[in-house]
């Protein structure tokens, strides 16, 4: 369902301009994203892979970049909102049971929050943000010299300018953004509920759905800090430590961890491989009517 909701998000963005953009094309996007997120450090390969997949379907590169940008902003915003709510619910448990993980949880939150603040600054305080970046680049210049610095400087300013231009378009598409916020909420909800349903399937019927879901949100935040593709090692360790208090049987805990990794990581990898070789349907641009 996680991938299905993201497919609907892509279709919502393209509803007016590409009416014949099929669900087959739409579902390829999150699956290919999942594949390249899963095999690259810090999930850095997902964005360019999505752009490539959309271009294969005949979507203009500029429009595809705009869609991916808006999708990213909404996704990051929902992650931060979910984290704040879940931190209030699960903070005491983490503090009491595995307080050493709290440092990673908070650090992960700070990174995601900084991304959102940076994007908002570009959207609403463009001139100030450019001056701030210019000041930061003076420091960077002390360590990065010559052509390498010039390439880095040009790349950063180009990305800032492109994001600002796309943010102006975002402000005029409030209805689309609202719909995407709602779809993203349900997309993340299905993902965060995975451990709860795994526990139910293993006979732990009395576990608190709110607490389990909140703790999973915090685990996901920790996983995002590990540079290894898929957060391998850190993901399994965090799951076992956090949920060991709810699952007294060690064998069931290991089984739950394996099922969780299959559903949240390996399933996406194999489905992404299949989507990568799937031939997309070409679409034609018909004009915006939103």
XYZ file of N, CA and C in Angstrom:
870
model
N 0.826 -1.209 0.000
C 0.000 0.000 0.000
C 0.866 1.268 0.000
N 2.043 1.172 0.613
C 2.967 2.311 0.635
C 3.289 2.754 -0.793
N 3.610 1.784 -1.647
C 3.951 2.102 -3.035
C 2.721 2.562 -3.818
N 1.577 1.970 -3.519
C 0.334 2.336 -4.211
C -0.017 3.792 -3.944
N 0.092 4.211 -2.681
C -0.219 5.604 -2.348
C 0.757 6.566 -3.023
N 2.025 6.182 -3.100
C 2.976 7.071 -3.781
C 2.678 7.141 -5.275
N 2.199 6.035 -5.832
C 1.797 6.052 -7.239
C 0.638 7.022 -7.449
N -0.312 7.025 -6.523
C -1.439 7.960 -6.607
C -0.959 9.410 -6.469
N 0.070 9.613 -5.660
C 0.643 10.960 -5.512
C 1.209 11.444 -6.845
N 1.950 10.575 -7.516
C 2.514 10.937 -8.820
C 1.400 11.233 -9.821
N 0.366 10.384 -9.828
C -0.754 10.596 -10.751
C -1.480 11.898 -10.445
N -1.570 12.257 -9.157
C -2.252 13.499 -8.796
C -1.501 14.704 -9.350
N -0.201 14.670 -9.275
C 0.594 15.771 -9.817
C 0.423 15.903 -11.331
N 0.218 14.778 -12.008
C 0.178 14.774 -13.468
C -1.235 14.751 -14.040
N -2.238 14.811 -13.178
C -3.619 14.632 -13.624
C -4.007 15.600 -14.739
N -3.673 16.875 -14.585
C -4.106 17.857 -15.563
C -3.295 17.849 -16.845
N -1.990 17.645 -16.722
C -1.109 17.787 -17.881
C -0.957 16.499 -18.676
N -1.096 15.365 -18.008
C -0.919 14.071 -18.674
C -2.054 13.143 -18.259
N -3.215 13.322 -18.849
C -4.392 12.550 -18.466
C -4.219 11.056 -18.722
N -3.393 10.695 -19.700
C -3.229 9.287 -20.059
C -2.025 8.648 -19.366
N -1.522 9.301 -18.342
C -0.423 8.722 -17.559
C -0.990 7.560 -16.750
N -0.622 6.335 -17.106
C -1.260 5.142 -16.551
C -0.763 4.815 -15.146
N -1.543 3.985 -14.448
C -1.131 3.534 -13.121
C 0.142 2.695 -13.219
N 0.287 1.974 -14.312
C 1.509 1.187 -14.535
C 2.732 2.096 -14.519
N 2.637 3.228 -15.220
C 3.736 4.194 -15.211
C 3.962 4.763 -13.821
N 2.848 5.061 -13.134
C 2.933 5.691 -11.816
C 3.575 4.772 -10.788
N 3.228 3.485 -10.816
C 3.752 2.561 -9.804
C 5.232 2.274 -10.038
N 5.712 2.454 -11.284
C 7.139 2.269 -11.562
C 7.987 3.273 -10.786
N 7.461 4.482 -10.600
C 8.254 5.558 -9.993
C 8.689 5.210 -8.571
N 7.748 4.897 -7.636
C 8.191 4.576 -6.272
C 8.991 3.283 -6.177
N 8.704 2.318 -7.062
C 9.448 1.057 -7.006
C 10.903 1.252 -7.419
N 11.108 2.012 -8.492
C 12.480 2.308 -8.925
C 13.185 3.184 -7.892
N 12.436 4.121 -7.308
C 13.000 4.945 -6.231
C 13.471 4.067 -5.078
N 12.630 3.097 -4.693
C 12.968 2.217 -3.573
C 14.222 1.412 -3.868
N 14.353 0.950 -5.103
C 15.537 0.178 -5.493
C 16.805 0.998 -5.326
N 16.817 2.208 -5.878
C 18.040 3.011 -5.846
C 18.269 3.662 -4.482
N 17.201 3.908 -3.727
C 17.382 4.329 -2.333
C 18.063 3.230 -1.535
N 17.677 1.992 -1.835
C 18.171 0.857 -1.064
C 19.590 0.442 -1.366
N 20.125 0.866 -2.508
C 21.479 0.421 -2.877
C 22.500 1.554 -2.861
N 22.079 2.752 -2.449
C 23.011 3.885 -2.397
C 23.115 4.429 -0.972
N 24.284 4.913 -0.563
C 24.447 5.483 0.782
C 23.523 6.676 1.005
N 22.920 6.739 2.196
C 22.005 7.825 2.558
C 20.846 7.974 1.565
N 20.541 6.899 0.835
C 19.409 6.899 -0.114
C 19.514 8.020 -1.147
N 20.725 8.298 -1.601
C 20.940 9.428 -2.511
C 20.546 9.123 -3.955
N 20.364 7.852 -4.285
C 20.083 7.506 -5.676
C 18.624 7.567 -6.069
N 17.733 7.720 -5.100
C 16.302 7.676 -5.384
C 15.799 8.787 -6.273
N 16.234 10.031 -6.003
C 15.739 11.177 -6.763
C 16.120 11.113 -8.248
N 17.404 10.959 -8.584
C 17.750 10.870 -10.011
C 17.124 9.662 -10.700
N 16.939 8.563 -9.957
C 16.311 7.376 -10.549
C 14.853 7.651 -10.902
N 14.148 8.383 -10.035
C 12.764 8.755 -10.324
C 12.691 9.658 -11.550
N 13.625 10.598 -11.639
C 13.661 11.510 -12.789
C 13.857 10.727 -14.086
N 14.735 9.746 -14.043
C 14.985 8.890 -15.201
C 13.734 8.101 -15.576
N 13.049 7.548 -14.567
C 11.847 6.750 -14.817
C 10.733 7.594 -15.425
N 10.582 8.831 -14.947
C 9.548 9.715 -15.484
C 9.886 10.142 -16.908
N 11.164 10.373 -17.179
C 11.590 10.732 -18.534
C 11.324 9.584 -19.501
N 11.489 8.345 -19.033
C 11.198 7.177 -19.862
C 9.734 7.151 -20.291
N 8.857 7.682 -19.432
C 7.422 7.696 -19.726
C 7.028 8.853 -20.630
N 7.970 9.739 -20.909
C 7.683 10.863 -21.781
C 7.385 12.159 -21.062
N 7.616 12.197 -19.750
C 7.395 13.417 -18.973
C 8.566 14.368 -19.193
N 8.268 15.624 -19.463
C 9.308 16.635 -19.635
C 10.192 16.702 -18.397
N 11.496 16.803 -18.602
C 12.447 16.786 -17.488
C 12.194 17.917 -16.500
N 11.851 19.094 -17.003
C 11.565 20.221 -16.114
C 10.344 19.977 -15.259
N 9.281 19.457 -15.884
C 8.060 19.145 -15.136
C 8.315 18.026 -14.133
N 9.077 17.018 -14.545
C 9.396 15.908 -13.646
C 10.179 16.398 -12.431
N 11.140 17.292 -12.655
C 11.924 17.851 -11.547
C 11.037 18.615 -10.581
N 10.089 19.368 -11.122
C 9.160 20.131 -10.297
C 8.314 19.206 -9.433
N 7.803 18.131 -10.032
C 6.975 17.169 -9.300
C 7.773 16.507 -8.185
N 8.983 16.064 -8.504
C 9.819 15.404 -7.502
C 10.172 16.355 -6.370
N 10.373 17.617 -6.695
C 10.686 18.615 -5.686
C 9.511 18.810 -4.738
N 8.316 18.984 -5.297
C 7.130 19.172 -4.466
C 6.855 17.933 -3.621
N 7.039 16.765 -4.222
C 6.831 15.511 -3.495
C 7.808 15.390 -2.336
N 9.045 15.779 -2.580
C 10.077 15.719 -1.543
C 9.764 16.659 -0.382
N 9.338 17.886 -0.701
C 9.018 18.866 0.341
C 7.877 18.365 1.219
N 6.818 17.863 0.590
C 5.668 17.354 1.350
C 6.083 16.166 2.207
N 6.867 15.260 1.636
C 7.306 14.060 2.352
C 8.144 14.429 3.575
N 9.092 15.344 3.395
C 9.934 15.772 4.508
C 9.110 16.454 5.595
N 8.161 17.282 5.178
C 7.309 17.975 6.148
C 6.496 16.981 6.965
N 5.950 15.961 6.316
C 5.151 14.956 7.021
C 6.011 14.133 7.970
N 7.245 13.837 7.573
C 8.153 13.097 8.453
C 8.422 13.888 9.730
N 8.683 15.185 9.581
C 8.958 16.039 10.741
C 7.737 16.130 11.648
N 6.556 16.328 11.069
C 5.321 16.413 11.861
C 5.064 15.100 12.591
N 5.186 13.981 11.878
C 4.982 12.670 12.500
C 5.977 12.437 13.627
N 7.212 12.845 13.393
C 8.237 12.627 14.411
C 7.919 13.393 15.687
N 7.515 14.643 15.557
C 7.210 15.457 16.737
C 6.100 14.814 17.558
N 5.045 14.366 16.878
C 3.923 13.720 17.572
C 4.384 12.435 18.250
N 5.134 11.615 17.518
C 5.563 10.320 18.045
C 6.624 10.454 19.131
N 7.414 11.504 19.082
C 8.401 11.737 20.135
C 7.703 12.017 21.459
N 6.609 12.748 21.403
C 5.829 13.023 22.614
C 5.262 11.736 23.196
N 4.909 10.793 22.315
C 4.324 9.527 22.767
C 5.396 8.569 23.276
N 6.495 8.435 22.520
C 7.477 7.405 22.835
C 8.725 7.873 23.551
N 8.826 9.165 23.862
C 10.045 9.697 24.464
C 10.385 9.010 25.782
N 9.393 8.881 26.660
C 9.643 8.321 27.983
C 10.128 6.880 27.896
N 9.524 6.112 26.973
C 9.929 4.711 26.808
C 11.378 4.628 26.335
N 11.722 5.392 25.313
C 13.098 5.395 24.803
C 14.068 5.850 25.881
N 13.676 6.873 26.634
C 14.525 7.420 27.684
C 14.784 6.390 28.777
N 13.757 5.613 29.121
C 13.872 4.636 30.205
C 14.567 3.352 29.765
N 14.231 2.870 28.566
C 14.688 1.552 28.134
C 15.987 1.589 27.323
N 16.070 2.494 26.389
C 17.240 2.555 25.495
C 17.655 4.008 25.305
N 18.033 4.645 26.410
C 18.302 6.084 26.354
C 19.472 6.445 25.440
N 20.399 5.495 25.185
C 21.532 5.802 24.315
C 21.098 5.970 22.858
N 19.912 5.468 22.500
C 19.403 5.678 21.145
C 18.819 7.071 20.960
N 18.492 7.722 22.075
C 17.845 9.028 21.993
C 18.733 10.052 21.284
N 20.046 9.932 21.459
C 20.970 10.851 20.788
C 20.811 10.744 19.273
N 20.730 9.504 18.768
C 20.567 9.292 17.329
C 19.201 9.768 16.848
N 18.184 9.533 17.674
C 16.824 9.956 17.323
C 16.766 11.470 17.162
N 17.291 12.180 18.153
C 17.268 13.648 18.118
C 18.125 14.176 16.970
N 19.282 13.555 16.757
C 20.169 13.997 15.677
C 19.495 13.818 14.314
N 18.816 12.687 14.140
C 18.090 12.446 12.899
C 17.004 13.471 12.674
N 16.299 13.809 13.752
C 15.241 14.820 13.663
C 15.817 16.180 13.281
N 16.943 16.541 13.880
C 17.573 17.839 13.599
C 17.943 17.944 12.120
N 18.449 16.852 11.550
C 18.824 16.860 10.132
C 17.599 17.091 9.250
N 16.524 16.335 9.503
C 15.299 16.488 8.706
C 14.694 17.877 8.894
N 14.728 18.378 10.122
C 14.188 19.713 10.391
C 15.014 20.778 9.677
N 16.333 20.605 9.687
C 17.211 21.569 9.013
C 16.926 21.615 7.514
N 16.632 20.456 6.930
C 16.296 20.404 5.501
C 15.040 21.217 5.226
N 14.005 21.020 6.053
C 12.746 21.749 5.878
C 12.952 23.246 6.068
N 13.699 23.630 7.103
C 13.956 25.055 7.353
C 14.708 25.672 6.176
N 15.701 24.950 5.662
C 16.453 25.443 4.511
C 15.573 25.652 3.292
N 14.679 24.702 3.033
C 13.773 24.825 1.888
C 12.802 25.984 2.070
N 12.296 26.151 3.293
C 11.373 27.261 3.570
C 12.077 28.609 3.430
N 13.339 28.660 3.839
C 14.098 29.908 3.699
C 14.268 30.281 2.228
N 14.530 29.284 1.391
C 14.660 29.559 -0.041
C 13.329 30.024 -0.616
N 12.237 29.445 -0.127
C 10.910 29.793 -0.634
C 10.496 31.209 -0.245
N 10.741 31.583 1.025
C 10.175 32.830 1.548
C 11.202 33.932 1.808
N 12.471 33.572 1.954
C 13.523 34.570 2.204
C 14.683 34.319 1.246
N 14.372 34.387 -0.023
C 15.323 34.016 -1.076
C 16.588 34.870 -1.039
N 16.428 36.206 -0.995
C 17.591 37.105 -1.016
C 18.476 36.889 0.206
N 17.845 36.781 1.375
C 18.606 36.561 2.610
C 19.342 35.223 2.564
N 18.673 34.198 2.047
C 19.277 32.869 1.980
C 20.500 32.864 1.070
N 20.421 33.585 -0.053
C 21.569 33.662 -0.961
C 22.760 34.338 -0.281
N 22.485 35.376 0.510
C 23.566 36.049 1.239
C 24.165 35.120 2.294
N 23.300 34.361 2.956
C 23.764 33.421 3.976
C 24.634 32.335 3.348
N 24.199 31.826 2.208
C 24.973 30.804 1.500
C 26.306 31.376 1.027
N 26.290 32.622 0.555
C 27.530 33.273 0.107
C 28.534 33.365 1.247
N 28.043 33.687 2.449
C 28.920 33.765 3.619
C 29.491 32.388 3.960
N 28.652 31.367 3.862
C 29.106 30.001 4.148
C 30.141 29.538 3.120
N 29.936 29.944 1.872
C 30.866 29.537 0.816
C 32.239 30.176 0.984
N 32.301 31.331 1.646
C 33.599 31.945 1.937
C 34.412 31.051 2.863
N 33.719 30.405 3.795
C 34.391 29.462 4.700
C 34.817 28.213 3.934
N 33.905 27.717 3.084
C 34.209 26.524 2.291
C 35.422 26.764 1.395
N 35.556 27.992 0.901
C 36.654 28.332 -0.015
C 38.021 28.180 0.644
N 38.052 28.244 1.963
C 39.311 28.065 2.678
C 39.819 26.635 2.565
N 38.899 25.706 2.331
C 39.261 24.286 2.294
C 39.178 23.683 0.890
N 38.358 24.287 0.033
C 38.193 23.782 -1.337
C 38.710 24.847 -2.305
N 39.665 24.485 -3.119
C 40.342 25.479 -3.961
C 40.042 25.301 -5.451
N 40.323 26.353 -6.206
C 40.337 26.300 -7.667
C 39.030 25.923 -8.328
N 39.167 25.118 -9.392
C 38.018 24.729 -10.207
C 36.997 23.918 -9.414
N 37.468 23.141 -8.464
C 36.559 22.329 -7.660
C 35.593 23.214 -6.881
N 36.110 24.303 -6.335
C 35.244 25.237 -5.605
C 34.263 25.917 -6.549
N 34.743 26.323 -7.718
C 33.872 27.010 -8.681
C 32.725 26.110 -9.120
N 33.028 24.833 -9.352
C 31.979 23.886 -9.750
C 30.972 23.700 -8.626
N 31.480 23.589 -7.399
C 30.597 23.427 -6.242
C 29.730 24.657 -6.046
N 30.337 25.820 -6.145
C 29.626 27.085 -5.962
C 28.523 27.260 -7.014
N 28.862 26.978 -8.262
C 27.886 27.088 -9.355
C 26.737 26.106 -9.168
N 27.066 24.889 -8.764
C 26.046 23.856 -8.562
C 25.072 24.242 -7.457
N 25.596 24.750 -6.344
C 24.748 25.120 -5.211
C 23.808 26.259 -5.583
N 24.355 27.292 -6.216
C 23.516 28.441 -6.591
C 22.479 28.065 -7.643
N 22.849 27.162 -8.535
C 21.906 26.699 -9.555
C 20.736 25.953 -8.916
N 21.046 25.111 -7.930
C 19.993 24.351 -7.254
C 19.090 25.269 -6.434
N 19.688 26.274 -5.792
C 18.893 27.231 -5.015
C 17.941 27.996 -5.927
N 18.460 28.446 -7.067
C 17.632 29.207 -8.006
C 16.509 28.347 -8.578
N 16.835 27.102 -8.926
C 15.817 26.204 -9.477
C 14.731 25.909 -8.456
N 15.140 25.678 -7.204
C 14.141 25.398 -6.175
C 13.249 26.612 -5.944
N 13.839 27.803 -5.946
C 13.033 29.009 -5.726
C 11.996 29.172 -6.837
N 12.405 28.936 -8.074
C 11.467 29.044 -9.198
C 10.328 28.038 -9.053
N 10.679 26.807 -8.674
C 9.648 25.783 -8.525
C 8.748 26.065 -7.326
N 9.306 26.691 -6.286
C 8.496 27.007 -5.104
C 7.419 28.032 -5.431
N 7.716 28.931 -6.374
C 6.708 29.904 -6.802
C 5.538 29.196 -7.476
N 5.849 28.137 -8.228
C 4.793 27.345 -8.855
C 3.994 26.586 -7.792
N 4.684 26.088 -6.775
C 4.020 25.342 -5.708
C 2.961 26.183 -5.006
N 3.266 27.461 -4.808
C 2.335 28.346 -4.111
C 1.027 28.505 -4.874
N 1.060 28.300 -6.178
C -0.139 28.430 -7.005
C -0.879 27.104 -7.182
N -0.386 26.052 -6.545
C -1.018 24.733 -6.681
C -1.402 24.191 -5.306
N -2.100 25.018 -4.540
C -2.454 24.669 -3.156
C -3.365 23.448 -3.084
N -4.306 23.331 -4.011
C -5.228 22.187 -3.997
C -4.467 20.883 -4.214
N -3.545 20.899 -5.158
C -2.735 19.707 -5.411
C -1.903 19.356 -4.187
N -1.273 20.368 -3.577
C -0.438 20.128 -2.401
C -1.252 19.570 -1.244
N -2.477 20.065 -1.066
C -3.336 19.541 0.003
C -3.638 18.063 -0.235
N -4.010 17.735 -1.469
C -4.295 16.335 -1.801
C -3.074 15.456 -1.558
N -1.902 15.967 -1.926
C -0.671 15.194 -1.757
C -0.332 15.024 -0.277
N -0.586 16.051 0.531
C -0.381 15.930 1.975
C -1.234 14.801 2.541
N -2.489 14.736 2.139
C -3.398 13.693 2.626
C -2.915 12.311 2.181
N -2.568 12.183 0.920
C -2.080 10.901 0.402
C -0.778 10.482 1.084
N 0.109 11.446 1.330
C 1.380 11.141 1.994
C 1.158 10.693 3.429
N 0.170 11.290 4.092
C -0.166 10.874 5.459
C -0.528 9.390 5.487
N -1.393 8.962 4.579
C -1.803 7.555 4.549
C -0.664 6.658 4.072
N 0.146 7.157 3.161
C 1.309 6.394 2.702
C 2.232 6.058 3.869
N 2.581 7.066 4.653
C 3.468 6.856 5.801
C 2.791 6.038 6.889
N 1.482 6.216 7.057
C 0.751 5.465 8.083
C 0.866 3.964 7.827
N 0.681 3.543 6.582
C 0.793 2.122 6.251
C 2.207 1.611 6.519
N 3.197 2.429 6.231
C 4.587 2.029 6.468
C 4.873 1.900 7.964
N 4.435 2.881 8.726
C 4.715 2.883 10.158
C 3.964 1.791 10.912
N 2.862 1.288 10.352
C 2.055 0.261 11.019
C 2.593 -1.156 10.814
N 3.600 -1.326 9.987
C 4.112 -2.661 9.663
C 4.504 -3.467 10.905
N 5.310 -2.936 11.850
C 5.677 -3.730 13.032
C 4.470 -4.159 13.870
N 3.468 -3.297 13.956
C 2.274 -3.635 14.745
C 1.582 -4.866 14.170
N 1.393 -4.908 12.864
C 0.705 -6.044 12.254
C 1.574 -7.297 12.272
N 2.881 -7.141 12.235
C 3.773 -8.294 12.384
C 3.611 -8.900 13.772
N 3.559 -8.045 14.789
C 3.370 -8.533 16.156
C 2.028 -9.232 16.317
N 0.993 -8.677 15.710
C -0.324 -9.328 15.768
C -0.260 -10.717 15.143
N 0.432 -10.843 14.023
C 0.516 -12.132 13.331
C 1.292 -13.167 14.136
N 2.143 -12.700 15.048
C 2.942 -13.608 15.880
C 2.307 -13.862 17.238
N 1.080 -13.370 17.421
C 0.334 -13.678 18.639
C 0.368 -12.625 19.719
N 1.022 -11.500 19.486
C 1.073 -10.421 20.483
C -0.097 -9.462 20.236
N -1.265 -9.899 20.666
C -2.501 -9.162 20.354
C -2.796 -8.022 21.322
N -2.070 -7.946 22.413
C -2.369 -6.917 23.420
C -1.458 -5.693 23.317
N -0.600 -5.643 22.309
C 0.316 -4.506 22.182
C -0.451 -3.247 21.797
N 0.064 -2.121 22.245
C -0.571 -0.822 22.002
C -0.190 -0.322 20.606
N -1.176 -0.175 19.737
C -0.921 0.235 18.355
C -0.267 1.615 18.282
N -0.671 2.517 19.175
C -0.127 3.877 19.153
C 1.348 3.876 19.551
N 1.677 3.147 20.619
C 3.061 3.101 21.093
C 3.975 2.406 20.086
N 3.528 1.266 19.549
C 4.346 0.529 18.582
C 4.614 1.375 17.338
N 3.574 2.048 16.863
C 3.722 2.894 15.677
C 4.664 4.062 15.951
N 4.508 4.680 17.120
C 5.363 5.813 17.490
C 6.826 5.388 17.581
N 7.073 4.223 18.162
C 8.448 3.737 18.285
C 9.045 3.411 16.914
N 8.213 2.920 16.022
C 8.708 2.633 14.669
C 9.115 3.918 13.954
N 8.360 4.979 14.145
C 8.719 6.276 13.563
C 10.104 6.694 14.052
N 10.355 6.499 15.339
C 11.649 6.880 15.909
C 12.769 5.998 15.364
N 12.482 4.707 15.158
C 13.478 3.799 14.587
C 13.859 4.235 13.174
N 12.851 4.590 12.385
C 13.099 5.037 11.009
C 13.998 6.269 11.002
N 13.804 7.142 11.987
C 14.640 8.337 12.089
C 16.096 7.953 12.368
N 16.300 6.937 13.199
C 17.654 6.468 13.503
C 18.296 5.855 12.259
N 17.520 5.041 11.526
C 18.041 4.362 10.337
C 18.564 5.356 9.309
N 17.900 6.503 9.203
C 18.283 7.494 8.190
C 19.689 8.047 8.410
N 20.250 7.841 9.598
C 21.587 8.358 9.900
C 22.701 7.443 9.414
N 22.381 6.170 9.146
C 23.425 5.222 8.778
C 23.741 5.339 7.286
N 25.021 5.563 6.942
C 25.397 5.756 5.534
C 25.341 4.485 4.705
N 25.328 3.322 5.372
C 25.289 2.049 4.648
C 23.945 1.918 3.943
N 23.921 1.475 2.679
C 22.645 1.307 1.975
C 21.635 0.500 2.782
N 20.429 1.066 2.931
C 19.379 0.399 3.683
C 19.546 0.475 5.186
N 20.591 1.178 5.649
C 20.828 1.245 7.087
C 21.140 -0.110 7.687
N 21.696 -1.005 6.859
C 21.960 -2.382 7.280
C 22.805 -2.418 8.551
N 22.386 -3.236 9.478
C 23.057 -3.338 10.771
C 22.383 -2.454 11.788
N 22.365 -1.168 11.534
C 21.709 -0.234 12.445
C 20.213 -0.453 12.507
N 19.616 -0.796 11.367
C 18.168 -1.026 11.326
C 17.788 -2.230 12.181
N 18.488 -3.347 11.975
C 18.175 -4.565 12.724
C 18.431 -4.378 14.216
N 19.540 -3.731 14.536
C 19.879 -3.509 15.946
C 18.825 -2.642 16.634
N 18.429 -1.559 15.982
C 17.442 -0.648 16.565
C 16.115 -1.355 16.786
N 15.687 -2.146 15.807
C 14.417 -2.866 15.929
C 14.461 -3.831 17.110
N 15.541 -4.617 17.188
C 15.651 -5.615 18.253
C 15.683 -4.970 19.634
N 16.415 -3.884 19.773
C 16.537 -3.216 21.064
C 15.217 -2.582 21.493
N 14.570 -1.880 20.585
C 13.356 -1.137 20.932
C 12.185 -2.062 21.219
N 12.027 -3.122 20.422
C 10.839 -3.966 20.558
C 11.060 -5.212 21.412
N 12.253 -5.382 21.974
C 12.517 -6.558 22.813
C 11.649 -6.577 24.065
N 11.262 -5.417 24.561
C 10.416 -5.355 25.756
C 8.991 -5.818 25.474
N 8.578 -5.748 24.219
C 7.217 -6.146 23.853
C 7.141 -7.611 23.437
N 8.285 -8.191 23.038
C 8.308 -9.568 22.558
C 9.276 -10.371 23.419
N 8.716 -11.146 24.324
C 9.533 -11.869 25.302
C 10.251 -13.068 24.693
N 9.724 -13.609 23.610
C 10.347 -14.751 22.944
C 11.432 -14.256 21.991
N 12.668 -14.700 22.241
C 13.785 -14.254 21.400
C 13.617 -14.718 19.954
N 13.137 -15.950 19.774
C 12.967 -16.479 18.415
C 11.915 -15.688 17.649
N 10.833 -15.292 18.333
C 9.792 -14.495 17.675
C 10.288 -13.079 17.374
N 11.140 -12.565 18.245
C 11.712 -11.242 18.006
C 12.569 -11.255 16.741
N 13.389 -12.296 16.592
C 14.231 -12.424 15.396
C 13.366 -12.588 14.150
N 12.314 -13.417 14.266
C 11.410 -13.620 13.132
C 10.716 -12.313 12.751
N 10.271 -11.563 13.766
C 9.611 -10.274 13.517
C 10.562 -9.309 12.818
N 11.811 -9.305 13.258
C 12.809 -8.419 12.655
C 13.045 -8.784 11.187
N 13.124 -10.083 10.902
C 13.334 -10.533 9.526
C 12.143 -10.181 8.639
N 10.928 -10.405 9.157
C 9.722 -10.056 8.401
C 9.671 -8.554 8.133
N 10.038 -7.780 9.137
C 10.037 -6.317 9.005
C 11.008 -5.860 7.927
N 12.204 -6.442 7.912
C 13.206 -6.055 6.914
C 12.785 -6.480 5.507
N 12.163 -7.649 5.412
C 11.682 -8.108 4.107
C 10.627 -7.154 3.564
N 9.678 -6.763 4.421
C 8.564 -5.921 3.978
C 8.979 -4.476 3.725
N 9.885 -3.961 4.539
C 10.226 -2.536 4.436
C 11.485 -2.260 3.613
N 12.234 -3.297 3.276
C 13.485 -3.069 2.535
C 13.637 -3.995 1.329
N 13.710 -5.296 1.567
C 14.004 -6.229 0.482
C 12.874 -6.332 -0.537
N 11.628 -6.225 -0.095
C 10.505 -6.252 -1.029
C 10.623 -5.122 -2.048
N 10.986 -3.938 -1.562
C 11.154 -2.793 -2.450
C 12.296 -2.983 -3.433
N 13.375 -3.629 -2.980
C 14.516 -3.878 -3.867
C 14.130 -4.777 -5.037
N 13.493 -5.907 -4.722
C 13.146 -6.858 -5.778
C 12.035 -6.326 -6.678
N 11.065 -5.637 -6.087
C 10.005 -5.029 -6.893
C 10.584 -3.940 -7.790
N 11.582 -3.205 -7.269
C 12.234 -2.165 -8.057
C 12.998 -2.730 -9.242
N 13.633 -3.892 -9.056
C 14.326 -4.546 -10.170
C 13.345 -4.908 -11.279
N 12.192 -5.414 -10.872
C 11.159 -5.772 -11.846
C 10.651 -4.530 -12.571
N 10.426 -3.447 -11.814
C 9.914 -2.206 -12.406
C 10.923 -1.595 -13.369
N 12.210 -1.778 -13.065
C 13.263 -1.183 -13.890
C 13.266 -1.762 -15.305
N 12.948 -3.045 -15.411
C 12.948 -3.690 -16.733
C 11.570 -3.634 -17.392
N 10.575 -3.143 -16.664
C 9.230 -3.017 -17.226
C 9.196 -1.863 -18.228
N 8.661 -2.105 -19.401
C 8.595 -1.068 -20.431
C 7.467 -0.090 -20.118
N 7.778 1.208 -19.984
C 6.731 2.190 -19.659
C 5.871 2.531 -20.869
N 4.663 3.017 -20.593
C 3.784 3.505 -21.653
C 4.111 4.972 -21.911
N 4.317 5.325 -23.161
C 4.613 6.716 -23.508
C 3.352 7.569 -23.396
N 3.507 8.771 -22.865
C 2.371 9.675 -22.713
C 2.594 10.920 -23.558
N 1.500 11.630 -23.804
C 1.570 12.887 -24.537
C 1.040 14.004 -23.674
N 1.673 15.156 -23.771
C 1.261 16.321 -22.991
C -0.020 16.896 -23.589
N -1.027 17.154 -22.702
C -2.311 17.657 -23.191
C -2.647 19.028 -22.649
N -1.758 19.592 -21.808
C -2.022 20.937 -21.270
C -2.626 20.886 -19.896
N -2.339 21.913 -19.102
C -2.809 21.979 -17.728
C -4.238 22.468 -17.681
N -5.046 21.850 -16.822
C -6.399 22.341 -16.622
C -6.776 22.386 -15.170
N -5.795 22.280 -14.265
C -6.048 22.398 -12.827
C -6.171 23.846 -12.481
